[in-house]
CSV table of C-alpha atoms in Angstrom, one decimal:
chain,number,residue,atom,x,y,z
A,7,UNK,CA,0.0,0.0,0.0
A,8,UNK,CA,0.9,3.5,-0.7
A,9,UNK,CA,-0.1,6.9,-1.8
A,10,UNK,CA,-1.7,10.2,-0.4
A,11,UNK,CA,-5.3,11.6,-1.5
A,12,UNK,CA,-7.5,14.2,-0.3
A,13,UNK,CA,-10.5,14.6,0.4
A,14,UNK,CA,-12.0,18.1,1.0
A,15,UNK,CA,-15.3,18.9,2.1
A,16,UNK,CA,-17.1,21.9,0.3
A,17,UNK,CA,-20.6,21.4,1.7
A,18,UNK,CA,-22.5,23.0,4.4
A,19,UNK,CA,-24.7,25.9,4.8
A,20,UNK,CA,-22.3,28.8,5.4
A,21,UNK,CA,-25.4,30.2,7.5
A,22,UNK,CA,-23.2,32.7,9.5
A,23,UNK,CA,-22.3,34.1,5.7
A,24,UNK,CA,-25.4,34.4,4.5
A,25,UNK,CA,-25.7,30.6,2.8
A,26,UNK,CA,-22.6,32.2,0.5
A,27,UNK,CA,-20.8,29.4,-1.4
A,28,UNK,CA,-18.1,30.2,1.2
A,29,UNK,CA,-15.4,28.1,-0.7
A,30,UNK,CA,-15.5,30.0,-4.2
A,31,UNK,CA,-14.8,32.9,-1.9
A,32,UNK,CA,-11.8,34.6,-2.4
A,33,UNK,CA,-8.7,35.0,-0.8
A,34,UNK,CA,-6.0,37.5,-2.0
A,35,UNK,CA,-7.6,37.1,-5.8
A,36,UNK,CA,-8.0,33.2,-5.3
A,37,UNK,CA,-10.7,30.9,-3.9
A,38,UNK,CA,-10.2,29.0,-0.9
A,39,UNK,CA,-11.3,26.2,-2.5
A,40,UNK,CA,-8.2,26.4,-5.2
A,41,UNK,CA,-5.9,27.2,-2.1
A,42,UNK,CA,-6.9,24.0,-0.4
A,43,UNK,CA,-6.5,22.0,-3.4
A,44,UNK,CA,-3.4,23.6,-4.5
A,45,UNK,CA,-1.7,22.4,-0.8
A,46,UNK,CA,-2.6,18.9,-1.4
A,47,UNK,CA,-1.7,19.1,-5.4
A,48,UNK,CA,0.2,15.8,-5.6
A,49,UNK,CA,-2.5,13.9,-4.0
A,50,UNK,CA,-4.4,11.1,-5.9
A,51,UNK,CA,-7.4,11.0,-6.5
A,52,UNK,CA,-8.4,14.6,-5.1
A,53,UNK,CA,-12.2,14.4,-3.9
A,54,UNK,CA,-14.5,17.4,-3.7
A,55,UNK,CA,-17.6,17.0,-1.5
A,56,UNK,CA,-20.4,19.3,-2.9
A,57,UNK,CA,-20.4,22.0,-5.5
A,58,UNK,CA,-17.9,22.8,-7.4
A,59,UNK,CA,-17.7,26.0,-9.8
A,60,UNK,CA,-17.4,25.2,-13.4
A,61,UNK,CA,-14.2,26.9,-13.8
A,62,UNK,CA,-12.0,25.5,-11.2
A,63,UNK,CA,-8.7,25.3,-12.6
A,64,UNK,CA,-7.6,22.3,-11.6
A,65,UNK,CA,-9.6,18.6,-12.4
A,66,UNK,CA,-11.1,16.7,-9.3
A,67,UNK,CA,-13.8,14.0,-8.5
A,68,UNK,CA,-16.9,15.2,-7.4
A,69,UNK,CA,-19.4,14.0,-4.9
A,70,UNK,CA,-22.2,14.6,-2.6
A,71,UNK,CA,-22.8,13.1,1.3
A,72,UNK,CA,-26.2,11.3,1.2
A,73,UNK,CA,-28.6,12.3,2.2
A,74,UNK,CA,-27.6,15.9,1.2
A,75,UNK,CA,-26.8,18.7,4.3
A,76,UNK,CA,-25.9,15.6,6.2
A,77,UNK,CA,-22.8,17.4,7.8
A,78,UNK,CA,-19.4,17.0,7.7
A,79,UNK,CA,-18.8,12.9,9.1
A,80,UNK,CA,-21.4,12.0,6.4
A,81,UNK,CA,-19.3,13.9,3.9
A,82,UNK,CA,-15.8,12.9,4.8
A,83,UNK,CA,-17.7,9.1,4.1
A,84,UNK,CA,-18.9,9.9,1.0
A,85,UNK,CA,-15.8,11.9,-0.3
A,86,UNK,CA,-13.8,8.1,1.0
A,87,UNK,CA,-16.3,6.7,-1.2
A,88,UNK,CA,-14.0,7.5,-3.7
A,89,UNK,CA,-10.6,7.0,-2.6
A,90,UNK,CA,-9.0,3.3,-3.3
A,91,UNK,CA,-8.1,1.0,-1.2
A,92,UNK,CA,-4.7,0.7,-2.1
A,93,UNK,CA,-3.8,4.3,-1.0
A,94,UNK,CA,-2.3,4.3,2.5
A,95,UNK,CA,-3.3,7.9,3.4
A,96,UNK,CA,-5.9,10.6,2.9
A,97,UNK,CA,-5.9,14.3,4.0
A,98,UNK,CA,-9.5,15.0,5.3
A,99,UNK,CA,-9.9,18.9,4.9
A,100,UNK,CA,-12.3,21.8,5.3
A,101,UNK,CA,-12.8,23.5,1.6
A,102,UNK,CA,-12.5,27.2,4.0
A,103,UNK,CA,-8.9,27.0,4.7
A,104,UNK,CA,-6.9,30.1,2.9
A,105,UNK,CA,-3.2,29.2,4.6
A,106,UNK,CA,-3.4,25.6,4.2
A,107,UNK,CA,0.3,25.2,2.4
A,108,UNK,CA,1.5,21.9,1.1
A,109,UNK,CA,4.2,22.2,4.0
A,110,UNK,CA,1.3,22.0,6.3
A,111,UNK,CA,0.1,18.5,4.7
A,112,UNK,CA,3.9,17.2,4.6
A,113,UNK,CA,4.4,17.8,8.5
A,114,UNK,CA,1.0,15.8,9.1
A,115,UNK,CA,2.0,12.9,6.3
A,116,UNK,CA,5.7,12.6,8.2
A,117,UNK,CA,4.4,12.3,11.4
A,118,UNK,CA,1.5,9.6,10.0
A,119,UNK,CA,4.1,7.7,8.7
A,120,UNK,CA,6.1,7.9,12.2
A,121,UNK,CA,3.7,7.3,14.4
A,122,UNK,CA,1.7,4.6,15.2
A,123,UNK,CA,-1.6,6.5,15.2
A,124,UNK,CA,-4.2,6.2,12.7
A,125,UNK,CA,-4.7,10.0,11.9
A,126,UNK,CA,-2.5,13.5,12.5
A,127,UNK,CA,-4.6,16.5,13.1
A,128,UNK,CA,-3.2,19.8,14.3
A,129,UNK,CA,-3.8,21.3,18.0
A,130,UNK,CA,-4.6,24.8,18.4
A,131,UNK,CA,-3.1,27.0,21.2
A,132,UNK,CA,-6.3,26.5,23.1
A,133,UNK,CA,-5.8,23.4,22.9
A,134,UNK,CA,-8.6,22.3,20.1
A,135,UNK,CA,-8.2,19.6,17.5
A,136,UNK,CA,-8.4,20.6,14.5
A,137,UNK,CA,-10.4,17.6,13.2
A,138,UNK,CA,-10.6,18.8,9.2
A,139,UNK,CA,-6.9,20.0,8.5
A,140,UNK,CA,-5.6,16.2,9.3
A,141,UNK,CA,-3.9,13.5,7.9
A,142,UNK,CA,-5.3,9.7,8.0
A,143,UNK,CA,-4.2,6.3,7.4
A,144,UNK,CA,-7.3,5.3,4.6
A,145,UNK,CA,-7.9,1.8,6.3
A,146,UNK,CA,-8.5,3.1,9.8
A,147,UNK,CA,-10.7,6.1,8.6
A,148,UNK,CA,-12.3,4.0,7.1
A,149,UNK,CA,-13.1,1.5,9.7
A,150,UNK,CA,-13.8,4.4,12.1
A,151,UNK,CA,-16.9,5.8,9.9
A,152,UNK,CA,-17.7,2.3,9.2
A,153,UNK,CA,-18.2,1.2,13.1
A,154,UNK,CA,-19.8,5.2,13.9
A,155,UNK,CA,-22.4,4.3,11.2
A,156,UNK,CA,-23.4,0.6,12.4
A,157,UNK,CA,-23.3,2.2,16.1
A,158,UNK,CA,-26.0,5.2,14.8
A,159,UNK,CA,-27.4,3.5,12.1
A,160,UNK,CA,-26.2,5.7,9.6
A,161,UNK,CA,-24.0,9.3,9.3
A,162,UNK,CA,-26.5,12.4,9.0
A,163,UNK,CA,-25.9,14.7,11.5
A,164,UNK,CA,-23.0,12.3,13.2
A,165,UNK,CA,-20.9,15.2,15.0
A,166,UNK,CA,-17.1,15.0,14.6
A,167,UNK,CA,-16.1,14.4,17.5
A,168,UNK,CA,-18.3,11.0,17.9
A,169,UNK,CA,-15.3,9.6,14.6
A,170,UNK,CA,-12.4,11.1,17.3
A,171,UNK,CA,-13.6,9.0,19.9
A,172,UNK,CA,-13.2,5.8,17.2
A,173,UNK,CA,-9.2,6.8,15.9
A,174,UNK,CA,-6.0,7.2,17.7
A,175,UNK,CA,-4.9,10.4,16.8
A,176,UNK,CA,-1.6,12.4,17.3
A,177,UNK,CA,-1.8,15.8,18.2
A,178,UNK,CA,0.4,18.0,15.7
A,179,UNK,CA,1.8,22.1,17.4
A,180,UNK,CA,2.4,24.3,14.5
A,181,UNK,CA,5.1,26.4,15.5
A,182,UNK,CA,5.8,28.7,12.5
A,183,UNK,CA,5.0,31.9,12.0
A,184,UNK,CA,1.9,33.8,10.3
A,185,UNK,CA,-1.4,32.1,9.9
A,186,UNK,CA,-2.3,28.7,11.1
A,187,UNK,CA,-2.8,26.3,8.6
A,188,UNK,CA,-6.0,25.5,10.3
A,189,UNK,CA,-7.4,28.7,10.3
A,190,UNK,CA,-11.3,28.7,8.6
A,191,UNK,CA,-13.4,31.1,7.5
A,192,UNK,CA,-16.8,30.6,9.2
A,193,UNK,CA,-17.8,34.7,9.6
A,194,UNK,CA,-17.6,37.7,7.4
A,195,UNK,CA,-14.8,39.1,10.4
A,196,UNK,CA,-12.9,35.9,9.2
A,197,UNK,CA,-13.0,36.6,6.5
A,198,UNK,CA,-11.8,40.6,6.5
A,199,UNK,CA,-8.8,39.0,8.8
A,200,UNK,CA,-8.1,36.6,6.4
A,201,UNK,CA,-7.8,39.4,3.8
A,202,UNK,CA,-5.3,41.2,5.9
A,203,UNK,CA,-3.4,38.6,6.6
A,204,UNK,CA,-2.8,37.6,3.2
A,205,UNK,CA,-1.5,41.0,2.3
């Protein structure tokens, strides 16, 4: 087994925006959507989960969680759908982070491939995982949305943190400076900040 994919979830309902298509938004003249995809460009297959604008400039699979507005576990399921069995690891990613960089993934994939966890994720300074800016080994995710779903008899509206309490996970510091990689657009504020920071 080998390989690296992604999968990126673009769903949701962006309600604090408005119901905005919050990952065409742009960023410094580019849409976080692009940004995301462009830090995990050497993954195969890259998966989409919900819309994607007609001229995205780069070629990806696309899917939808079922049923539809299902939330984020059912989507990471759907988008996993799609990855092959053979591939050892999959980024699992929010479609809203602008300063995801593909140094970001590469710390995450080294420590996956150190450790004997079955997903990376990043920790914030409060102290929060960071559940959808991680690295995991495909088998594992796998199983861990397979058990959550036989547990609730099914994914819709599973919360994220009922698939942490399936995986081992290490915790990953990001110690660099500027933006975290982790950092998401949920607001209009984030936005604006996200705007300045990209200056």
């Amino acid at each position: 087994m080998g390989g690296f994919a992604a999968v990126v979830l673009a769903g949701g309902a962006a309600r604090r925006m408005g119901g905005a298509d919050k990952p065409t938004l742009p960023v410094a003249g580019q849409s976080m959507l692009t940004r995301v995809l462009a830090a995990v460009h050497d993954a195969d297959p890259r998966v989409v989960v919900g819309r994607v604008p007609a001229d995205l400039p780069v070629s990806v699979h696309v899917t939808r969680e079922e049923p539809p507005g299902g939330g984020p576990v059912a989507a990471a399921a759907a988008g996993l759908a799609l990855v092959p069995d053979s591939v050892a690891f999959t980024a699992l990613l929010a479609a809203d982070l602008p300063f995801l960089t593909g140094e970001a993934i590469d710390v995450l994939r080294l420590t996956m491939e150190s450790a004997p966890m079955e997903g990376a994720v990043y920790r914030d300074a409060e102290g929060h995982l960071q559940v959808l800016c991680g690295v995991w080994r495909t088998k594992a995710l796998r199983a861990a949305l397979d058990r959550l779903a036989e547990e609730r008899g099914g994914l819709d509206g599973a919360p994220v943190r009922a698939l942490l309490e399936k995986v081992r996970v290490a915790e990953v510091s990001w110690r660099r400076p500027g933006p975290p990689p982790w950092f998401d657009c949920d607001t209009d504020d984030d936005l604006r900040t996200a705007e300045e920071w990209a200056r």
